[in-house]
CSV table of N, CA and C in Angstrom, one decimal:
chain,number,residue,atom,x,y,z
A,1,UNK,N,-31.9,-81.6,-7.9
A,1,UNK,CA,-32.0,-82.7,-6.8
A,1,UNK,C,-32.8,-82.1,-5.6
A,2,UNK,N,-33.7,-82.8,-5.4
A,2,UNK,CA,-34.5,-82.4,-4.4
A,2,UNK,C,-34.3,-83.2,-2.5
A,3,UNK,N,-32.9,-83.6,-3.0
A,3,UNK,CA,-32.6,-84.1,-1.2
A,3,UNK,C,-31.2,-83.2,-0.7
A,4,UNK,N,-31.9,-81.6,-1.0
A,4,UNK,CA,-31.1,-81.0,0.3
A,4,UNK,C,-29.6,-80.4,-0.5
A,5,UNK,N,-29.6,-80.6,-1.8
A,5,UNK,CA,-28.5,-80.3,-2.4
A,5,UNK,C,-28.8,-79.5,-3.7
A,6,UNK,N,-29.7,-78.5,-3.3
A,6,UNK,CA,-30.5,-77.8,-4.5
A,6,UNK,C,-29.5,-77.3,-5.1
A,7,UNK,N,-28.5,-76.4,-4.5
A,7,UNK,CA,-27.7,-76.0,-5.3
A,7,UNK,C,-25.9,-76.4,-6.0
A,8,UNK,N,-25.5,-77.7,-6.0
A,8,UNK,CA,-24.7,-78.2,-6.2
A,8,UNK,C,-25.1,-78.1,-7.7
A,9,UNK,N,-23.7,-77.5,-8.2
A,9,UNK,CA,-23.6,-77.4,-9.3
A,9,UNK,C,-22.9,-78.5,-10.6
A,10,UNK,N,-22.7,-79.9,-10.0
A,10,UNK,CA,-22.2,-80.7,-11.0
A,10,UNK,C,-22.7,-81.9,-10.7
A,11,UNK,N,-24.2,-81.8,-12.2
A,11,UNK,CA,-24.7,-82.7,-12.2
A,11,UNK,C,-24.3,-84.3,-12.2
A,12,UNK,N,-23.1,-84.4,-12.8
A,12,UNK,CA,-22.5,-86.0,-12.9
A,12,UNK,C,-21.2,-85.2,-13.2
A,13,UNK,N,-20.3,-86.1,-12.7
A,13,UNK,CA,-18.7,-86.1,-13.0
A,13,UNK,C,-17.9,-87.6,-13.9
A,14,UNK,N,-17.0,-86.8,-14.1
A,14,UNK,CA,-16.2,-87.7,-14.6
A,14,UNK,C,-14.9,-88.5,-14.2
A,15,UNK,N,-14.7,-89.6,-14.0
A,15,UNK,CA,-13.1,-90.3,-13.6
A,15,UNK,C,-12.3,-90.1,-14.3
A,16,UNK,N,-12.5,-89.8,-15.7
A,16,UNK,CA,-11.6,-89.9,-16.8
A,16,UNK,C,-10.5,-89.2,-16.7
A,17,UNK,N,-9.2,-89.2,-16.9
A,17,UNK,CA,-7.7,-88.6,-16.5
A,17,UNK,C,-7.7,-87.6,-17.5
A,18,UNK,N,-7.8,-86.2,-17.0
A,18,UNK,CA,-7.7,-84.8,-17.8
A,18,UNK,C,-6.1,-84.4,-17.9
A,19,UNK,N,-4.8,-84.4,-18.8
A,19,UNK,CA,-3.9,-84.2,-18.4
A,19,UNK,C,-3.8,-82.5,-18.3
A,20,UNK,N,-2.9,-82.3,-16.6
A,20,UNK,CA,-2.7,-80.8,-16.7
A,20,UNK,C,-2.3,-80.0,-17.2
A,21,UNK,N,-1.5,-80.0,-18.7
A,21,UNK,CA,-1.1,-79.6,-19.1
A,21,UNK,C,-2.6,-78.6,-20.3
A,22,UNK,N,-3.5,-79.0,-20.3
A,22,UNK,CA,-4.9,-78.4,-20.7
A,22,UNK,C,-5.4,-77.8,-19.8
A,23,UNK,N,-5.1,-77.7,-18.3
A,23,UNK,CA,-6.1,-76.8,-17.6
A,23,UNK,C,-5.9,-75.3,-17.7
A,24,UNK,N,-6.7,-74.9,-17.6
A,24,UNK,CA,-6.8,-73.4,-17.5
A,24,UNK,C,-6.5,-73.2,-16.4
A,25,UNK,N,-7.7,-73.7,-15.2
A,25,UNK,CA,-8.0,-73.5,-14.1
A,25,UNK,C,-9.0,-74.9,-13.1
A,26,UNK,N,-8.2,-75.0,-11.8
A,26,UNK,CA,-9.2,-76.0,-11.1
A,26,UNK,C,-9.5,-75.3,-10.4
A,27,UNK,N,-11.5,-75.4,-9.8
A,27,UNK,CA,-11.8,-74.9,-9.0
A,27,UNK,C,-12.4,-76.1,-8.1
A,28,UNK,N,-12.3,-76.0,-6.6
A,28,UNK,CA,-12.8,-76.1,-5.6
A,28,UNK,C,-13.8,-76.0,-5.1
A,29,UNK,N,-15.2,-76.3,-4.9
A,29,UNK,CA,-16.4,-75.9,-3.9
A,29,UNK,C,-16.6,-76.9,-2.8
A,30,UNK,N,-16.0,-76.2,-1.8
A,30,UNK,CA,-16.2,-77.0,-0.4
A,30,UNK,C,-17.1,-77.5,-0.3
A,31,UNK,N,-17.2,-78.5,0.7
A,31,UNK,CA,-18.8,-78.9,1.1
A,31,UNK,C,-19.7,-77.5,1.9
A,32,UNK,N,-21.2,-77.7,1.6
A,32,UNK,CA,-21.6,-76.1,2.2
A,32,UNK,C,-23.2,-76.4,2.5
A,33,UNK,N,-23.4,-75.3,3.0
A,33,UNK,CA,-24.8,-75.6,3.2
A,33,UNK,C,-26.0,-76.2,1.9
A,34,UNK,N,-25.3,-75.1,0.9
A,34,UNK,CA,-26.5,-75.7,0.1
A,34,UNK,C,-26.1,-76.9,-1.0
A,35,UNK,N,-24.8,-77.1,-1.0
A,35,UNK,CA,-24.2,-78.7,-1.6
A,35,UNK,C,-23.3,-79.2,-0.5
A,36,UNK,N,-23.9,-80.5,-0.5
A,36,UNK,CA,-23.4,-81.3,0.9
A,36,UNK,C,-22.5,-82.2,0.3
A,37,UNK,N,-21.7,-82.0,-0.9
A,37,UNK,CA,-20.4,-82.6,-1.9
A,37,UNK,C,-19.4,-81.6,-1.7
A,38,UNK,N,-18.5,-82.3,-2.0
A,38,UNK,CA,-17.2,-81.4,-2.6
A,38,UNK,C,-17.1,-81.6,-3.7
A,39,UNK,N,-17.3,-80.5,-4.4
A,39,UNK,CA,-17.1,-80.1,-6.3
A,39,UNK,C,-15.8,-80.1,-6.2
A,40,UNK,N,-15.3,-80.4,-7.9
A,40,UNK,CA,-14.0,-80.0,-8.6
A,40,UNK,C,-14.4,-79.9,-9.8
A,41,UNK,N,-14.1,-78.5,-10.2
A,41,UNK,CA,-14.3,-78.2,-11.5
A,41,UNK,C,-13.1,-78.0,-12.2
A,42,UNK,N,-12.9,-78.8,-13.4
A,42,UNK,CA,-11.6,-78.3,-14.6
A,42,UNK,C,-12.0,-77.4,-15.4
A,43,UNK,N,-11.6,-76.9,-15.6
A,43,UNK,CA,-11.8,-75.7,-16.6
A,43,UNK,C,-10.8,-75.6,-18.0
A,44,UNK,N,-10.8,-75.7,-19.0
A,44,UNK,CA,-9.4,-76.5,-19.9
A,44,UNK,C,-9.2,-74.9,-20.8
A,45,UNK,N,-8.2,-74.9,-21.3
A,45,UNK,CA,-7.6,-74.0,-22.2
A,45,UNK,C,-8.7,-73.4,-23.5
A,46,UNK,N,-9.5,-75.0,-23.3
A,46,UNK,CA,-10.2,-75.0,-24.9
A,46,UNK,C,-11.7,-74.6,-24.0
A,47,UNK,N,-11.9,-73.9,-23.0
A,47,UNK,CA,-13.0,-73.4,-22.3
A,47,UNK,C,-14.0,-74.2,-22.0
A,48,UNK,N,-13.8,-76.0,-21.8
A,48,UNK,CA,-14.5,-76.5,-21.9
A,48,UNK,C,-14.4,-76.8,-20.5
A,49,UNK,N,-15.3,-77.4,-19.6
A,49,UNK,CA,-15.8,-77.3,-18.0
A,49,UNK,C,-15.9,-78.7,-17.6
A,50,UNK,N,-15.2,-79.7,-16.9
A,50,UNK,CA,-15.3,-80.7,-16.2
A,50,UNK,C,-15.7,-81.0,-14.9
A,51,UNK,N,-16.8,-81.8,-14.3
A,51,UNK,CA,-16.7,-81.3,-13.1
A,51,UNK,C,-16.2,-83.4,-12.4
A,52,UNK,N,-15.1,-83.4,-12.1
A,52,UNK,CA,-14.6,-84.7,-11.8
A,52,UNK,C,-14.8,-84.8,-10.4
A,53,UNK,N,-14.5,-86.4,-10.1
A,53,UNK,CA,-14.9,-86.7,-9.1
A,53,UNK,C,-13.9,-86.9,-7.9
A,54,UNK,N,-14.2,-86.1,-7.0
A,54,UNK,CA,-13.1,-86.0,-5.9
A,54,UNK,C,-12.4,-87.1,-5.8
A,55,UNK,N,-13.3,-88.5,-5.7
A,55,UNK,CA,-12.6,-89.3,-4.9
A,55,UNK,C,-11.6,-90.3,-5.7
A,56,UNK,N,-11.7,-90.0,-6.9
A,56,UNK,CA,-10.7,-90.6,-8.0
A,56,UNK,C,-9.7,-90.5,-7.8
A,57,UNK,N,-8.8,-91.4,-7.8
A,57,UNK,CA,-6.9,-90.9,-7.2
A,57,UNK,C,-6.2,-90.2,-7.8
A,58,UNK,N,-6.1,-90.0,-9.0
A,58,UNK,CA,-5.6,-89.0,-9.9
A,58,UNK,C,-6.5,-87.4,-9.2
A,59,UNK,N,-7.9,-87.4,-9.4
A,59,UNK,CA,-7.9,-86.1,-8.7
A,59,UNK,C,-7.6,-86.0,-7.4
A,60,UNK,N,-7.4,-86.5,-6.2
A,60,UNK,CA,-7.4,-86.5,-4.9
A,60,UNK,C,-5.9,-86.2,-4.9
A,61,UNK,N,-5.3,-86.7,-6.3
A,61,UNK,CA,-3.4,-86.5,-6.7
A,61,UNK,C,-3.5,-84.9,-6.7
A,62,UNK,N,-4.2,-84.6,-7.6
A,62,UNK,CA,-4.5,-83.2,-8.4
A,62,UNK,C,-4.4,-82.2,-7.4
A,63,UNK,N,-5.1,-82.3,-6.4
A,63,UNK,CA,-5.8,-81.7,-5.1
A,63,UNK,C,-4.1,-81.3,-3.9
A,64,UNK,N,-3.6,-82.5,-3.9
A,64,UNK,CA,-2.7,-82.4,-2.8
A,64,UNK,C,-1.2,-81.6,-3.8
A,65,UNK,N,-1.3,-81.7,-5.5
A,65,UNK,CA,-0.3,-80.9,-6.1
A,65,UNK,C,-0.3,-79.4,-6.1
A,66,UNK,N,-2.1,-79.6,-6.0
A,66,UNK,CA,-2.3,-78.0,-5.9
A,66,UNK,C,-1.0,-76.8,-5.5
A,67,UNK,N,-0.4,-76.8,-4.9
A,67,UNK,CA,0.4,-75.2,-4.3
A,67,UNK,C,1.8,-75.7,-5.3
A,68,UNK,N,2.0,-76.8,-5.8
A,68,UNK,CA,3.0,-76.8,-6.8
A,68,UNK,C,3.0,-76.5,-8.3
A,69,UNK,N,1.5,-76.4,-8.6
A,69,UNK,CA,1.2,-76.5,-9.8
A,69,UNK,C,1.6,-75.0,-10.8
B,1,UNK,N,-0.4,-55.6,-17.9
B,1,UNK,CA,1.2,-56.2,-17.7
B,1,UNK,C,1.8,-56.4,-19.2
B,2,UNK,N,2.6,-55.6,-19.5
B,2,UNK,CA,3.5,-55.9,-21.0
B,2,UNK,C,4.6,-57.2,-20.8
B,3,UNK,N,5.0,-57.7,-19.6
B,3,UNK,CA,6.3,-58.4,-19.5
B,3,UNK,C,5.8,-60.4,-19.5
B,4,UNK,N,4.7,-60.2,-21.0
B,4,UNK,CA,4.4,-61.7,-20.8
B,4,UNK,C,3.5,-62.1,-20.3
B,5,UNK,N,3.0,-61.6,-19.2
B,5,UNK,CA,2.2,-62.2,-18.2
B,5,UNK,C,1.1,-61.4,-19.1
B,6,UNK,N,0.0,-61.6,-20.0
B,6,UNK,CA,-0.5,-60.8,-20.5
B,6,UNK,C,-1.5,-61.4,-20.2
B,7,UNK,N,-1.9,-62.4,-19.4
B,7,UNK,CA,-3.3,-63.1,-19.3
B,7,UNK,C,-3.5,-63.3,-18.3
B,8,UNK,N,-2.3,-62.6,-17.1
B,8,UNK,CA,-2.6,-62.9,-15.4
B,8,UNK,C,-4.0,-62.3,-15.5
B,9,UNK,N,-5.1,-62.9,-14.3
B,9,UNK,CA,-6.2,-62.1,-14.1
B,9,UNK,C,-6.2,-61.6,-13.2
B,10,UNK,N,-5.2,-61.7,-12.1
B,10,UNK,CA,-5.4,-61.0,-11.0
B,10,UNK,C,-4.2,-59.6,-11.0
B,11,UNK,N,-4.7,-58.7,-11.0
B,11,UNK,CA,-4.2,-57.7,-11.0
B,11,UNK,C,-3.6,-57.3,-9.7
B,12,UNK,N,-4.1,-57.6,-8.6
B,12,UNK,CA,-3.2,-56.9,-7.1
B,12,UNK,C,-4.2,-58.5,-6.8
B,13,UNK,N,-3.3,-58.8,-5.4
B,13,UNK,CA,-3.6,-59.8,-4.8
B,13,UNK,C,-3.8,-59.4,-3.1
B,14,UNK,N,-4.2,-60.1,-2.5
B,14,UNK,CA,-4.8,-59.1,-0.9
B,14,UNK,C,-4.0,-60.5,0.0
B,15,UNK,N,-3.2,-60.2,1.2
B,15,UNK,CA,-2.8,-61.4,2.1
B,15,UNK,C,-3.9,-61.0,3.3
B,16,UNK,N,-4.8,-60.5,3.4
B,16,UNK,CA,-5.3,-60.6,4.6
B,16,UNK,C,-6.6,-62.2,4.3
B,17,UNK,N,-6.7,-62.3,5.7
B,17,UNK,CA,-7.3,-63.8,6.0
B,17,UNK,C,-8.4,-63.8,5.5
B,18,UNK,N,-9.1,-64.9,4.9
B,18,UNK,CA,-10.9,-64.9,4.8
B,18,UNK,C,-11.3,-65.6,5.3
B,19,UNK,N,-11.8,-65.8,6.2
B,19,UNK,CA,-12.4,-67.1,6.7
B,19,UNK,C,-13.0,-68.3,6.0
B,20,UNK,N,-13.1,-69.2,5.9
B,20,UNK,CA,-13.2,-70.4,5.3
B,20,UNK,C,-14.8,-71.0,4.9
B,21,UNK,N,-15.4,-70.2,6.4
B,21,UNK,CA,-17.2,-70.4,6.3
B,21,UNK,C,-17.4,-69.6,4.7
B,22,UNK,N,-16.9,-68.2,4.6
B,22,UNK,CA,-17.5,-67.3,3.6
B,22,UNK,C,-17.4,-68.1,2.2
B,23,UNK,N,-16.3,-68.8,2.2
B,23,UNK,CA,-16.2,-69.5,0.4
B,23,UNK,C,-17.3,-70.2,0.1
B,24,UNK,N,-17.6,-69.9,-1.0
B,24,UNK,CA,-18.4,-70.3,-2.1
B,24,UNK,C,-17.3,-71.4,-3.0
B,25,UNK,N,-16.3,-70.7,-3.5
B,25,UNK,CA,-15.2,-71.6,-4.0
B,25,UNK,C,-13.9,-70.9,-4.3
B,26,UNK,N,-12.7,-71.8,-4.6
B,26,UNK,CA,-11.3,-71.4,-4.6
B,26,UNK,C,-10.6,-71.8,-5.8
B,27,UNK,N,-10.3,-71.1,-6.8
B,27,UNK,CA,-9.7,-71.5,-8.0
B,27,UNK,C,-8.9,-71.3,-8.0
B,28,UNK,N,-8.2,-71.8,-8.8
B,28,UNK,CA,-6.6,-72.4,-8.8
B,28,UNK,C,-6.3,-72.5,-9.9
B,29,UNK,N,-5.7,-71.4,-10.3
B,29,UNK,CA,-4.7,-71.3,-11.9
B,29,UNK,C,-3.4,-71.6,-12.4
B,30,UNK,N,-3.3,-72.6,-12.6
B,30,UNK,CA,-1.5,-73.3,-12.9
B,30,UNK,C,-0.8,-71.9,-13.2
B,31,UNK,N,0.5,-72.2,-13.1
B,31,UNK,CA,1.4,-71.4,-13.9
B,31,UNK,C,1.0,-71.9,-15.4
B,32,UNK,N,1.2,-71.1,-16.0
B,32,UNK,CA,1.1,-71.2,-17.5
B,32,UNK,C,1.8,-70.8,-18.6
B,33,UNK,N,1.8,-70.3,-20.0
B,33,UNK,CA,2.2,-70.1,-20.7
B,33,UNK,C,1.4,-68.5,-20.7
B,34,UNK,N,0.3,-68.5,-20.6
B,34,UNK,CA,-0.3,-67.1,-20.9
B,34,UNK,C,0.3,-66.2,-19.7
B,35,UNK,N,0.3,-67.0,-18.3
B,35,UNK,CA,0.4,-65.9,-16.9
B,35,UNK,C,1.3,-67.1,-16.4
B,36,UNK,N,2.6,-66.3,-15.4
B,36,UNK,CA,4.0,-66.6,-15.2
B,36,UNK,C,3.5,-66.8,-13.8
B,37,UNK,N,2.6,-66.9,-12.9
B,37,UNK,CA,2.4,-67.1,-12.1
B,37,UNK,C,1.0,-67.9,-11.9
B,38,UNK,N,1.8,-68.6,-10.6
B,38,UNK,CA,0.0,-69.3,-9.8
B,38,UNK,C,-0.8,-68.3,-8.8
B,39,UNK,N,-2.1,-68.4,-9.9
B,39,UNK,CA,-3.0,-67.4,-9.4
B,39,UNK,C,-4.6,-68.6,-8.3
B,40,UNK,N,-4.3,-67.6,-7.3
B,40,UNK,CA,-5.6,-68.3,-6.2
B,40,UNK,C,-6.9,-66.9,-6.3
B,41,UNK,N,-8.0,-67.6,-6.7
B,41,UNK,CA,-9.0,-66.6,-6.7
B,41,UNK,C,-10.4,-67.0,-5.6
B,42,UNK,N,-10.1,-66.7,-4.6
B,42,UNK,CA,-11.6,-66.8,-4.0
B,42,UNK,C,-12.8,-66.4,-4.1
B,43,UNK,N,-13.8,-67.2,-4.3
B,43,UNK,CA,-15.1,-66.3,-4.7
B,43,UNK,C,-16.4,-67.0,-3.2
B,44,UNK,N,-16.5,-65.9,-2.7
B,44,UNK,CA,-17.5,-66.1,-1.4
B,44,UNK,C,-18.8,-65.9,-2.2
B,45,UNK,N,-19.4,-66.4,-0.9
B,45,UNK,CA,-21.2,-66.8,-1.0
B,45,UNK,C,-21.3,-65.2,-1.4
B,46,UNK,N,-21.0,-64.0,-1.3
B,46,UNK,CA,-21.2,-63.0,-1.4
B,46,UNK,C,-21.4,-62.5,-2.7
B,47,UNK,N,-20.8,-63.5,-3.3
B,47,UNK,CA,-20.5,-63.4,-5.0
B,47,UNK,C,-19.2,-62.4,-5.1
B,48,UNK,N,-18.4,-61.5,-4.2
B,48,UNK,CA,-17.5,-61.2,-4.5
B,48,UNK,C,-16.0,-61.8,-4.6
B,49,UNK,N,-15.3,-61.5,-5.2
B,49,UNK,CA,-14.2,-62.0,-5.2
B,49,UNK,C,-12.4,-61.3,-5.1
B,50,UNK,N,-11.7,-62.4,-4.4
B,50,UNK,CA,-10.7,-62.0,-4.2
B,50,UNK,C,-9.4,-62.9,-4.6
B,51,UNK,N,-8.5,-61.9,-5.0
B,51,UNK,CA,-7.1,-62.8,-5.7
B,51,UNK,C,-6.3,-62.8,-4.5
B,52,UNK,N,-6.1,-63.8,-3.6
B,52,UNK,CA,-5.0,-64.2,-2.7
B,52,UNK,C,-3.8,-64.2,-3.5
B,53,UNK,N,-2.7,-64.4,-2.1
B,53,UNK,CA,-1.5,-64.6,-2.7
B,53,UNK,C,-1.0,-65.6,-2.3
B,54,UNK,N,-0.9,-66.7,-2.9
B,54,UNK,CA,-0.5,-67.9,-3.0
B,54,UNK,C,0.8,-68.1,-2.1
B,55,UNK,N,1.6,-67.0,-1.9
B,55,UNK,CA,3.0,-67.4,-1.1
B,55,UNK,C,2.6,-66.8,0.7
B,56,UNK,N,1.4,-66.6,1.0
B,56,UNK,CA,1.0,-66.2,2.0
B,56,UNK,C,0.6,-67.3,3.4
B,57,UNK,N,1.3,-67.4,4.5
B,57,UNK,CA,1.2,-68.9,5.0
B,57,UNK,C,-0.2,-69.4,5.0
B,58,UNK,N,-1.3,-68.6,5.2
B,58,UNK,CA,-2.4,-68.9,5.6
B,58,UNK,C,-3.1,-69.6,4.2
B,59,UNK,N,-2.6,-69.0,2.9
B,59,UNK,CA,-3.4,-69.4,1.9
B,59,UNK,C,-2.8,-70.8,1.8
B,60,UNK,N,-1.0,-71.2,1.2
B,60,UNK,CA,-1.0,-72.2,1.5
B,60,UNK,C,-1.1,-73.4,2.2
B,61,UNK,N,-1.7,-72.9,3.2
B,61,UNK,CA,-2.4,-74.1,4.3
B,61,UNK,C,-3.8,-74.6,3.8
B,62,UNK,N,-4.5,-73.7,3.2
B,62,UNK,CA,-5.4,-73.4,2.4
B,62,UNK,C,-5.3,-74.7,1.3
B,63,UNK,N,-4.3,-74.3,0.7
B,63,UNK,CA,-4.1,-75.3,-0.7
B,63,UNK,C,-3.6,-76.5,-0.4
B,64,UNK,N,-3.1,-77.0,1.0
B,64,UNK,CA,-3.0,-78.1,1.1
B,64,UNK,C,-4.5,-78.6,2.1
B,65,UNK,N,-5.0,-77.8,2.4
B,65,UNK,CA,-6.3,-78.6,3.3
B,65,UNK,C,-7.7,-78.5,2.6
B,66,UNK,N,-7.2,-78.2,0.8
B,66,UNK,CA,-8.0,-78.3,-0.2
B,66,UNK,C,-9.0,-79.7,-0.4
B,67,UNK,N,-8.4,-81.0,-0.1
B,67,UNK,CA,-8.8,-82.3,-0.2
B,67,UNK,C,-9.9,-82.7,0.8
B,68,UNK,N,-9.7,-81.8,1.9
B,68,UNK,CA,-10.8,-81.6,2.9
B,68,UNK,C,-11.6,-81.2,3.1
B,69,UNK,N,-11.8,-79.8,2.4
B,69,UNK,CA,-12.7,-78.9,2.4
B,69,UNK,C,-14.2,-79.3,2.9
């Protein structure tokens, strides 16, 4: 992408409901200088990599369960 | 670790602060079946990385002001 967000790493995301019981791991990329998004990446047991979209309620759910998970 | 936890990745975890500008990103490993604990892994623009300790006030403030970032 050539508007300023060269290095944002998740080309398209998905809405689709990942249940947690497959994550491995969720990661986080703040918004930052060189991606002006906030990433969420899943990461699933079966090593396969999702990068979903924040503003979906289920992930925005995901996000605030975080420290209970 | 012989006691189960045979898949924790974080081997020692550090409570001192990191400032919030340095992150690149913050991952977030459920409790699981492989590792008995929730592991927080920060990885700064620096490309280095560090295993927080999730029960540390500063990190939990952290994991709830994740949705903001």
């Amino acid at each position: 992408e050539a508007n300023g967000n060269l290095s944002c790493r998740c080309a398209k995301t998905t809405r689709a409901f990942i249940p947690p019981r497959k994550y491995s791991s969720i990661e986080v990329r703040p918004v930052g200088s060189s991606c002006r998004r906030l990433e969420v990446v899943i990461k699933l047991k079966s090593l396969e990599r999702f990068c979903v979209d924040p503003d979906t309620p289920w992930v925005k759910k995901l996000l605030q369960d975080l420290p209970n998970l």
